[in-house]
PDB file of C-alpha atoms in Angstrom:
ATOM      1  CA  UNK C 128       0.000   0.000   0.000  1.00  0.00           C
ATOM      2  CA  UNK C 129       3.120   2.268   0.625  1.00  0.00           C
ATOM      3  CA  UNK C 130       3.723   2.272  -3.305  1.00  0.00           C
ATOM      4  CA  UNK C 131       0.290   3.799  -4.009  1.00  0.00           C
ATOM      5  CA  UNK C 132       0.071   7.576  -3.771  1.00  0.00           C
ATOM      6  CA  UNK C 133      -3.108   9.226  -3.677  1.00  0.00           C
ATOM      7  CA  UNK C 134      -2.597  13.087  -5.002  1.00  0.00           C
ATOM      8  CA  UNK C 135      -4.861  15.835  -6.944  1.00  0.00           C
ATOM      9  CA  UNK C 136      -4.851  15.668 -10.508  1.00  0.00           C
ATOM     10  CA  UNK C 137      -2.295  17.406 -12.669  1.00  0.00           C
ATOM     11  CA  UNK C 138      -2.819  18.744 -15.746  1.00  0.00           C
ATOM     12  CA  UNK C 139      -0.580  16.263 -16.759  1.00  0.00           C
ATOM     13  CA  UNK C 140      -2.638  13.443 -16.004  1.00  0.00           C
ATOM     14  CA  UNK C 141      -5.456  14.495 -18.530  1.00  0.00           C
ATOM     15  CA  UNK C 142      -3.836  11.708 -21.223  1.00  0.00           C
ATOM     16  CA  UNK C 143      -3.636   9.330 -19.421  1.00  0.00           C
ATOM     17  CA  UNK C 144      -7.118   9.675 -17.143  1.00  0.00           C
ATOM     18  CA  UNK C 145      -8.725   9.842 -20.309  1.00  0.00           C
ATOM     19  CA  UNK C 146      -7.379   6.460 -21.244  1.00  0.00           C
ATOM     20  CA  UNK C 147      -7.656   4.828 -18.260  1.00  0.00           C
ATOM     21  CA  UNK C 148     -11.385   5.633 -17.980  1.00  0.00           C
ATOM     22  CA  UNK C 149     -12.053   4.017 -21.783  1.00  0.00           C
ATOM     23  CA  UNK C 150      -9.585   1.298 -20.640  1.00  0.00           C
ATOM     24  CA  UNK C 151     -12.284   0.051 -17.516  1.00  0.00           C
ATOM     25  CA  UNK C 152     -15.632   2.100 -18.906  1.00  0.00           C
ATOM     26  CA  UNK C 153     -17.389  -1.502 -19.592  1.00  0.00           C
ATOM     27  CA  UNK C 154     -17.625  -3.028 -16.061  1.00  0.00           C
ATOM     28  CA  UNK C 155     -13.766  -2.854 -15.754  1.00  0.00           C
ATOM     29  CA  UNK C 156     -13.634  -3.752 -19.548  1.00  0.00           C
ATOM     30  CA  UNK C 157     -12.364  -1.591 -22.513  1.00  0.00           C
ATOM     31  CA  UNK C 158     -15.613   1.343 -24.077  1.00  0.00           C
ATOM     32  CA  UNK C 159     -15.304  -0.427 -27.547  1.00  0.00           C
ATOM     33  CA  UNK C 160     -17.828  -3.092 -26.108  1.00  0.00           C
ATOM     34  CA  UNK C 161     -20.319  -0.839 -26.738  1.00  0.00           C
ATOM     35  CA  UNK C 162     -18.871   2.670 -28.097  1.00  0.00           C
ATOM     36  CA  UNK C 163     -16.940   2.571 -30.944  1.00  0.00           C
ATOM     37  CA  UNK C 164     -14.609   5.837 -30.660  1.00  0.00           C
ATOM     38  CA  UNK C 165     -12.319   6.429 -27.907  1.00  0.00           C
ATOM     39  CA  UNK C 166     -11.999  10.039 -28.632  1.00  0.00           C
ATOM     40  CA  UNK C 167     -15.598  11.348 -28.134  1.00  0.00           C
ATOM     41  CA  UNK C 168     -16.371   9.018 -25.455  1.00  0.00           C
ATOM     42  CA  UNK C 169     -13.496   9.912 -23.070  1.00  0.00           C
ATOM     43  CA  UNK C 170     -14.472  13.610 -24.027  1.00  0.00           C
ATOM     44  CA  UNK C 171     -18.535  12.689 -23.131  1.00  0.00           C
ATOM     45  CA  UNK C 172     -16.997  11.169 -19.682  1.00  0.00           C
ATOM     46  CA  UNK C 173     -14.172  12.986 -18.547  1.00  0.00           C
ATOM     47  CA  UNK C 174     -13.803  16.275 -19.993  1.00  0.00           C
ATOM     48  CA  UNK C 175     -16.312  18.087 -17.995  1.00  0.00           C
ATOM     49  CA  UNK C 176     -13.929  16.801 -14.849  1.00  0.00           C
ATOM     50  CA  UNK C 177     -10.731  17.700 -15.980  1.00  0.00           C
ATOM     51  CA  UNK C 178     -11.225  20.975 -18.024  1.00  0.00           C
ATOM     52  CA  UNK C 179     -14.393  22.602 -15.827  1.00  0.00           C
ATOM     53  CA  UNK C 180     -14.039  21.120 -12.119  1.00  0.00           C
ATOM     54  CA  UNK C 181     -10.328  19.735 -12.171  1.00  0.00           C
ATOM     55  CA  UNK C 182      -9.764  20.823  -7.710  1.00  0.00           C
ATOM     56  CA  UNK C 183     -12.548  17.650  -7.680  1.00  0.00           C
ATOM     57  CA  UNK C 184     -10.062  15.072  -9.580  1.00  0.00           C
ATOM     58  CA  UNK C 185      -7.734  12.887  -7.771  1.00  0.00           C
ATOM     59  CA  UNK C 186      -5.771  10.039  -8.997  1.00  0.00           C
ATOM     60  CA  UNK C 187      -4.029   7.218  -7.668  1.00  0.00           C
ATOM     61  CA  UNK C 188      -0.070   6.757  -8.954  1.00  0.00           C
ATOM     62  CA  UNK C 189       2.475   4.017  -8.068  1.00  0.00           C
ATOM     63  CA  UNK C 190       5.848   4.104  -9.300  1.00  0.00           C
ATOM     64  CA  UNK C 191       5.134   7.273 -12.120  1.00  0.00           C
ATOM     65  CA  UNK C 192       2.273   5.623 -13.217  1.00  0.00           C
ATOM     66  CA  UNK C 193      -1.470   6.787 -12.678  1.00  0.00           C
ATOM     67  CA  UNK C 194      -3.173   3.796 -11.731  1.00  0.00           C
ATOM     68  CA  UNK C 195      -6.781   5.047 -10.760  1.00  0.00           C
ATOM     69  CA  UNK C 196      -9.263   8.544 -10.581  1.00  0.00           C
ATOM     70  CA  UNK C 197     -12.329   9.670  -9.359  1.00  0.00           C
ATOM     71  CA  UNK C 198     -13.866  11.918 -11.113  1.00  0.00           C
ATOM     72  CA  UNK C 199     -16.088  14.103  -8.844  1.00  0.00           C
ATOM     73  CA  UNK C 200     -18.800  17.340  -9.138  1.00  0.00           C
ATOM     74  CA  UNK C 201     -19.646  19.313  -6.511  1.00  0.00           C
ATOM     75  CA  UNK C 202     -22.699  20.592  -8.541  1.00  0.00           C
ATOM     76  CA  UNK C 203     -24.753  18.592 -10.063  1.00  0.00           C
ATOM     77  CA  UNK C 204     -26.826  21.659 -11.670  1.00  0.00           C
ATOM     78  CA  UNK C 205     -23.590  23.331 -13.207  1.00  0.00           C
ATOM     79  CA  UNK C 206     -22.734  20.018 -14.368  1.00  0.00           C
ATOM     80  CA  UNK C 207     -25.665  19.986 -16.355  1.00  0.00           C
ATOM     81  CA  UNK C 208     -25.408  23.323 -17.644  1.00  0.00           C
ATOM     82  CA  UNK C 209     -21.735  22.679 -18.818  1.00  0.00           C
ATOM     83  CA  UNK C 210     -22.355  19.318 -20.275  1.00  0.00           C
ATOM     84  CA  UNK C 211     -25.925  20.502 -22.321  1.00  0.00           C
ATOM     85  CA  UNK C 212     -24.358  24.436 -23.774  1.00  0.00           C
ATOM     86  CA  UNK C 213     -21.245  23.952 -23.780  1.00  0.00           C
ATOM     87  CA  UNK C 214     -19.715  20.517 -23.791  1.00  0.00           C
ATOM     88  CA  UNK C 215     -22.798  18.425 -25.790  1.00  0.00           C
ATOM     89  CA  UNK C 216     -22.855  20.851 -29.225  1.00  0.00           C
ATOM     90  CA  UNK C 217     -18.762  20.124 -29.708  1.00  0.00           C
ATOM     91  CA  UNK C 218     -19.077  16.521 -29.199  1.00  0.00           C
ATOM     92  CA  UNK C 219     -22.205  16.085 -31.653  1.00  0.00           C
ATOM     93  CA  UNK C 220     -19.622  17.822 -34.317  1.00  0.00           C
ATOM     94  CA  UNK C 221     -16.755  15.643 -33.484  1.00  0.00           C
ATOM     95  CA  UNK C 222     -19.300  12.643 -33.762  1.00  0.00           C
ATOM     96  CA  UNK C 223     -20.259  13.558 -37.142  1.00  0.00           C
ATOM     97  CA  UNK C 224     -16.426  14.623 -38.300  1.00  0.00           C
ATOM     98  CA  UNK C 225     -15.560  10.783 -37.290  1.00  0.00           C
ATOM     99  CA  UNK C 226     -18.591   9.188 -39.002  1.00  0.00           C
ATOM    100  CA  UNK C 227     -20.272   7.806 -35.505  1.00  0.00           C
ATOM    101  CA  UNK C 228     -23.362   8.577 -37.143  1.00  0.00           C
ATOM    102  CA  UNK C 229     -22.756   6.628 -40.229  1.00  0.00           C
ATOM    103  CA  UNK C 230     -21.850   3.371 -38.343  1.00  0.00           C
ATOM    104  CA  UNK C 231     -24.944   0.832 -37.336  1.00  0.00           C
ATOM    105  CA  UNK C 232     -23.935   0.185 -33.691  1.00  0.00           C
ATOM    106  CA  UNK C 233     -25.053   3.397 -32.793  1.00  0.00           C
ATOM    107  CA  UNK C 234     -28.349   3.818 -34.125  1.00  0.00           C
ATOM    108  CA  UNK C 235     -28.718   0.447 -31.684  1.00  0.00           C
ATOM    109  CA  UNK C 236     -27.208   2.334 -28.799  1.00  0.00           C
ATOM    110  CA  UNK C 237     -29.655   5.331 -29.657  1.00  0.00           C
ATOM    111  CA  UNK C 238     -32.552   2.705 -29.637  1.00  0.00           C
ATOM    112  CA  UNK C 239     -31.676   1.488 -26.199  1.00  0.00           C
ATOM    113  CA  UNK C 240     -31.143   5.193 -24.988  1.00  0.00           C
ATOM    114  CA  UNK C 241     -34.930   6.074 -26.086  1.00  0.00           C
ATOM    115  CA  UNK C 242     -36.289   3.074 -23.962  1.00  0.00           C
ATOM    116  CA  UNK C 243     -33.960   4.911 -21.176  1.00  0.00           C
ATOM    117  CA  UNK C 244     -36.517   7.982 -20.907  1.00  0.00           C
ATOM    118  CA  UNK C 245     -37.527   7.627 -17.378  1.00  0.00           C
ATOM    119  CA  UNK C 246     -33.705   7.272 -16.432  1.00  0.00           C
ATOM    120  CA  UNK C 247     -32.661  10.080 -18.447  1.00  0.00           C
ATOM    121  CA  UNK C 248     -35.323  12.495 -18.322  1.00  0.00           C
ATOM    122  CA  UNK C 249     -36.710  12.106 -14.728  1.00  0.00           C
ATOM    123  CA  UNK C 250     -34.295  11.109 -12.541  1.00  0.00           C
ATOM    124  CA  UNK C 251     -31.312  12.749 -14.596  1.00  0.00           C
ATOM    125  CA  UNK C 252     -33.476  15.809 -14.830  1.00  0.00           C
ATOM    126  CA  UNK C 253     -34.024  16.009 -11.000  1.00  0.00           C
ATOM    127  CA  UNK C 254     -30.099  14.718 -10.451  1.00  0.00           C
ATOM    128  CA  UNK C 255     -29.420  18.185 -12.666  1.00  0.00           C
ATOM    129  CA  UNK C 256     -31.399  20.401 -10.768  1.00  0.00           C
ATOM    130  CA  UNK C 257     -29.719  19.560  -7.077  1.00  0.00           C
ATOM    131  CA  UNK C 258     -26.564  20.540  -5.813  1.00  0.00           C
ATOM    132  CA  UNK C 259     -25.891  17.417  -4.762  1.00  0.00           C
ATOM    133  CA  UNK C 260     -22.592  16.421  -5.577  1.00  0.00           C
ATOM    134  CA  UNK C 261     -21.713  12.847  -7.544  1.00  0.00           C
ATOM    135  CA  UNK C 262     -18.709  10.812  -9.139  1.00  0.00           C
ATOM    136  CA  UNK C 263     -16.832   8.700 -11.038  1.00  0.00           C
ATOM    137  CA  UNK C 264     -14.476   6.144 -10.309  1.00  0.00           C
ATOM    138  CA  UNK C 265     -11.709   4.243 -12.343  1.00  0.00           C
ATOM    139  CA  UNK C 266      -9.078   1.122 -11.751  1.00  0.00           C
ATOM    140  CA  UNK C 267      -6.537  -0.080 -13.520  1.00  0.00           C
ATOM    141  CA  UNK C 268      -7.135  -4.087 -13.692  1.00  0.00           C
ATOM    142  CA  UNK C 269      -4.131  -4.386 -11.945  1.00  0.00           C
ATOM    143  CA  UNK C 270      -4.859  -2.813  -9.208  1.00  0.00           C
ATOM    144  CA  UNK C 271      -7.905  -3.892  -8.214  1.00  0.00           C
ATOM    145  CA  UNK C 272      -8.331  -5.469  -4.708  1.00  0.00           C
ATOM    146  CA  UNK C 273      -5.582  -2.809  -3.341  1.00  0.00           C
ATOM    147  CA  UNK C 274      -7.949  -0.304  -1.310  1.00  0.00           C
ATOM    148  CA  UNK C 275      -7.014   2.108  -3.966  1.00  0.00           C
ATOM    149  CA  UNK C 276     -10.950   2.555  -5.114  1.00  0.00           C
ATOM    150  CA  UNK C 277     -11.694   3.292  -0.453  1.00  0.00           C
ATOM    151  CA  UNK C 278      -8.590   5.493  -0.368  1.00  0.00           C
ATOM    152  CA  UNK C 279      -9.801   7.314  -3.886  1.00  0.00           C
ATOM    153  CA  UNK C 280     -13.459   7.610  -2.435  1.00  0.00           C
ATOM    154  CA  UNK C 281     -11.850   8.644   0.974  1.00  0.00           C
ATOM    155  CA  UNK C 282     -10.036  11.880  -0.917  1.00  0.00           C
ATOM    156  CA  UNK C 283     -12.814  13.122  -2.549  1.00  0.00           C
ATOM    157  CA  UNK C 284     -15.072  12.677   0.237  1.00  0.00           C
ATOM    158  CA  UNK C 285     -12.730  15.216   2.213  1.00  0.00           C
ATOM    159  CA  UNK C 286     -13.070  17.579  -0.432  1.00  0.00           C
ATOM    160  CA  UNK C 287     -16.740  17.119  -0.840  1.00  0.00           C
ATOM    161  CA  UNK C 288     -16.892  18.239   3.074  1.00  0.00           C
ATOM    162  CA  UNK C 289     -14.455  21.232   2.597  1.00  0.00           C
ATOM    163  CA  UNK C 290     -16.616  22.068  -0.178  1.00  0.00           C
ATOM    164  CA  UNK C 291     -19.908  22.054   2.126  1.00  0.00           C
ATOM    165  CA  UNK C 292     -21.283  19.299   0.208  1.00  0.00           C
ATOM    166  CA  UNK C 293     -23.707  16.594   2.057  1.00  0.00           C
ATOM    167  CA  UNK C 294     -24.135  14.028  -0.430  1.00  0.00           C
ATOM    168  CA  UNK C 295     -22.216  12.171  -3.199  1.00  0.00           C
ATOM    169  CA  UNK C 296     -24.058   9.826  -5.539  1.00  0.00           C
ATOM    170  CA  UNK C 297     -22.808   7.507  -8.125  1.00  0.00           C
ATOM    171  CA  UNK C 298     -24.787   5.371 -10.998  1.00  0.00           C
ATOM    172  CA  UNK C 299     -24.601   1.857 -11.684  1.00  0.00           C
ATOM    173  CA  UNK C 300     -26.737  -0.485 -13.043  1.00  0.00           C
ATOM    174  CA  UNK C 301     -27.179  -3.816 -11.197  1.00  0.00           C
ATOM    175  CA  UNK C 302     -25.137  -6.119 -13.578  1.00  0.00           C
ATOM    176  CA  UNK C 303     -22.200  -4.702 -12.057  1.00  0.00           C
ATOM    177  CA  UNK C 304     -22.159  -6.270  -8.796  1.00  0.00           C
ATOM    178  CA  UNK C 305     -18.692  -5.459  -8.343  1.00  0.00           C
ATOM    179  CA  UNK C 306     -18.902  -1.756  -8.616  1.00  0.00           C
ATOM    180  CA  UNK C 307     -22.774  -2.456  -6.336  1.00  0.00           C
ATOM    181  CA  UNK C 308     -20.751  -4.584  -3.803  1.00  0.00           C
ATOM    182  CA  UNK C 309     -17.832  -1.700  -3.850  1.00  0.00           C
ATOM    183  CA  UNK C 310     -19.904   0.985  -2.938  1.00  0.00           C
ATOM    184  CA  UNK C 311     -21.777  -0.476  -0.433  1.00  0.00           C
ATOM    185  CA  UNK C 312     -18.625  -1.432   1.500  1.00  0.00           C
ATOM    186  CA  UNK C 313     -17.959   2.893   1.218  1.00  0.00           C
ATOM    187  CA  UNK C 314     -21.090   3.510   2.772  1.00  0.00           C
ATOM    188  CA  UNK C 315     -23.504   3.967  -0.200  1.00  0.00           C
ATOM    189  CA  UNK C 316     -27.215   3.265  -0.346  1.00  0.00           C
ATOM    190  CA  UNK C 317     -29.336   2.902  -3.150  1.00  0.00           C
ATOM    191  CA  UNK C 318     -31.956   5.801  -3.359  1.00  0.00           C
ATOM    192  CA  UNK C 319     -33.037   5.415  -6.544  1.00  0.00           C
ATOM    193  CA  UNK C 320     -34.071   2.187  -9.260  1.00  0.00           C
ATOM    194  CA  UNK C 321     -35.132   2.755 -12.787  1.00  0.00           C
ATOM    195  CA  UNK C 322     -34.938  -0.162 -15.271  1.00  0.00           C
ATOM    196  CA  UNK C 323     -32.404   0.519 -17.877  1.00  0.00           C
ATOM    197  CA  UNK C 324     -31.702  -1.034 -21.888  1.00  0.00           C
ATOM    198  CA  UNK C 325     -28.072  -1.371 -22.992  1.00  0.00           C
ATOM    199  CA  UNK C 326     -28.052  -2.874 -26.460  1.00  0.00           C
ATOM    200  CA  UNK C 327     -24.825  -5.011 -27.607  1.00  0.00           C
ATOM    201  CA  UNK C 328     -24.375  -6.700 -31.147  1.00  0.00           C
ATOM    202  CA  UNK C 329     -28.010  -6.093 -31.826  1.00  0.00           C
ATOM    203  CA  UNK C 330     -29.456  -7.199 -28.824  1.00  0.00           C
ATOM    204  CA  UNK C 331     -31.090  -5.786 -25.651  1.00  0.00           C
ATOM    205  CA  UNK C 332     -29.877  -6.415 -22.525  1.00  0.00           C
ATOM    206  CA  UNK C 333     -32.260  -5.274 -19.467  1.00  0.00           C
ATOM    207  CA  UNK C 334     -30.846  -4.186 -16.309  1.00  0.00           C
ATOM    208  CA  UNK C 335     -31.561  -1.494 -13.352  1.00  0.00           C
ATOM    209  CA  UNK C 336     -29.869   2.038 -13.005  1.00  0.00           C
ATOM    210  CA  UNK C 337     -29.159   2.212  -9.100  1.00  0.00           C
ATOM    211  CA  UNK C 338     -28.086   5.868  -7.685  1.00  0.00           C
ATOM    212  CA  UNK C 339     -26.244   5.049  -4.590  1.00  0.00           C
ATOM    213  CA  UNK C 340     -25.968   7.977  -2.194  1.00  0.00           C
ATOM    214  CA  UNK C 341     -23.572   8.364   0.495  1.00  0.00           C
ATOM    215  CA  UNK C 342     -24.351  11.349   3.383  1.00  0.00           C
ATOM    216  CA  UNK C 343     -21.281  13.266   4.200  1.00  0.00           C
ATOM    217  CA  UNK C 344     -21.403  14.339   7.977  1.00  0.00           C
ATOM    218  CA  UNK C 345     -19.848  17.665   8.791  1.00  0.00           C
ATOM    219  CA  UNK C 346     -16.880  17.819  10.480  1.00  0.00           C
TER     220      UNK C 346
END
């Protein structure tokens, strides 16, 4: 555990966060399971973090090597703002300049997203409109089974206090029972269930969205 440094991101790091989070984006396995181009999704899941809210990034580095993030907000409603003006418009033109829109795979993924609406336009909508704070979390294979994920969750808790933020959520769906069983052990509890439709080569696969919560107690 000595060999594992847990620091705020760096500039620096942006690279390599970015590939690290397409790296373990599919339940710890690479984005091209069901994404097809690296470059627009690590800029749909990590860009907000690490060009708009970078104080709320830290990673995890052994030996030079970044080996693990979390990717936090402390505002869930600027976080929507960003991501729908600002962030959303370039990243529709990037799709189209790398012909995402030409390929099949997508137009699947867009078919599962539309059977997504209660996920995506109730509880996302409400999510949007708090100030409640939320994250994302990443592990290099690895180092999984290290405590890197409790020390990770552990440093951006500490900011979320400083910051006067009560509550940190994070989304999974249920498949995962990794990431489930993980954030249960860091004190998260499910407030929220909405079923959810991912759609791989052609077909649908039906799980639930969970929003796990965790309460930060002031200091």
């Amino acid at each position: 555990m000595n060999d594992i440094n847990i620091r705020a991101y760096k500039r620096e790091d942006r690279d390599i966060l970015r590939t690290l989070c397409c790296d373990v984006a599919d339940r710890g396995g690479p984005i091209e399971n069901f994404f097809p181009d690296r470059e627009v999704a690590a800029d749909l899941l990590t860009k907000y973090y690490t060009d708009y809210e970078p104080p709320s990034t830290f990673v995890a580095v052994c030996n030079q090597r970044v080996v693990g993030y979390i990717n936090g907000c402390m505002d869930n409603r600027r976080y929507g703002l960003v991501m729908f003006w600002i962030l959303m418009p370039s990243l529709l033109i990037k799709a189209f300049k790398h012909g995402i829109f030409f390929r099949p795979e997508i137009y699947q993924m867009l078919r599962g997203m539309l059977k997504n609406w209660r996920r995506i336009f109730v509880w996302r909508k409400k999510s949007f409109h708090s100030y409640q704070g939320h994250l994302h979390i990443g592990i290099a294979g690895d180092f999984r089974g290290r405590q890197v994920g409790q020390r990770l969750v552990n440093a951006l808790v500490d900011h979320a206090r400083g910051s006067g933020i009560a509550e940190l959520s994070a989304s999974v769906h249920d498949a995962n029972k990794a990431a489930a069983l993980f954030f249960e052990a860091q004190g998260f509890t499910v407030r929220e269930r909405y079923p959810m439709v991912l759609v791989r080569d052609g077909k649908e696969e039906h799980y639930h969205s969970l929003l796990y919560v965790k309460t930060i107690p002031a200091h």
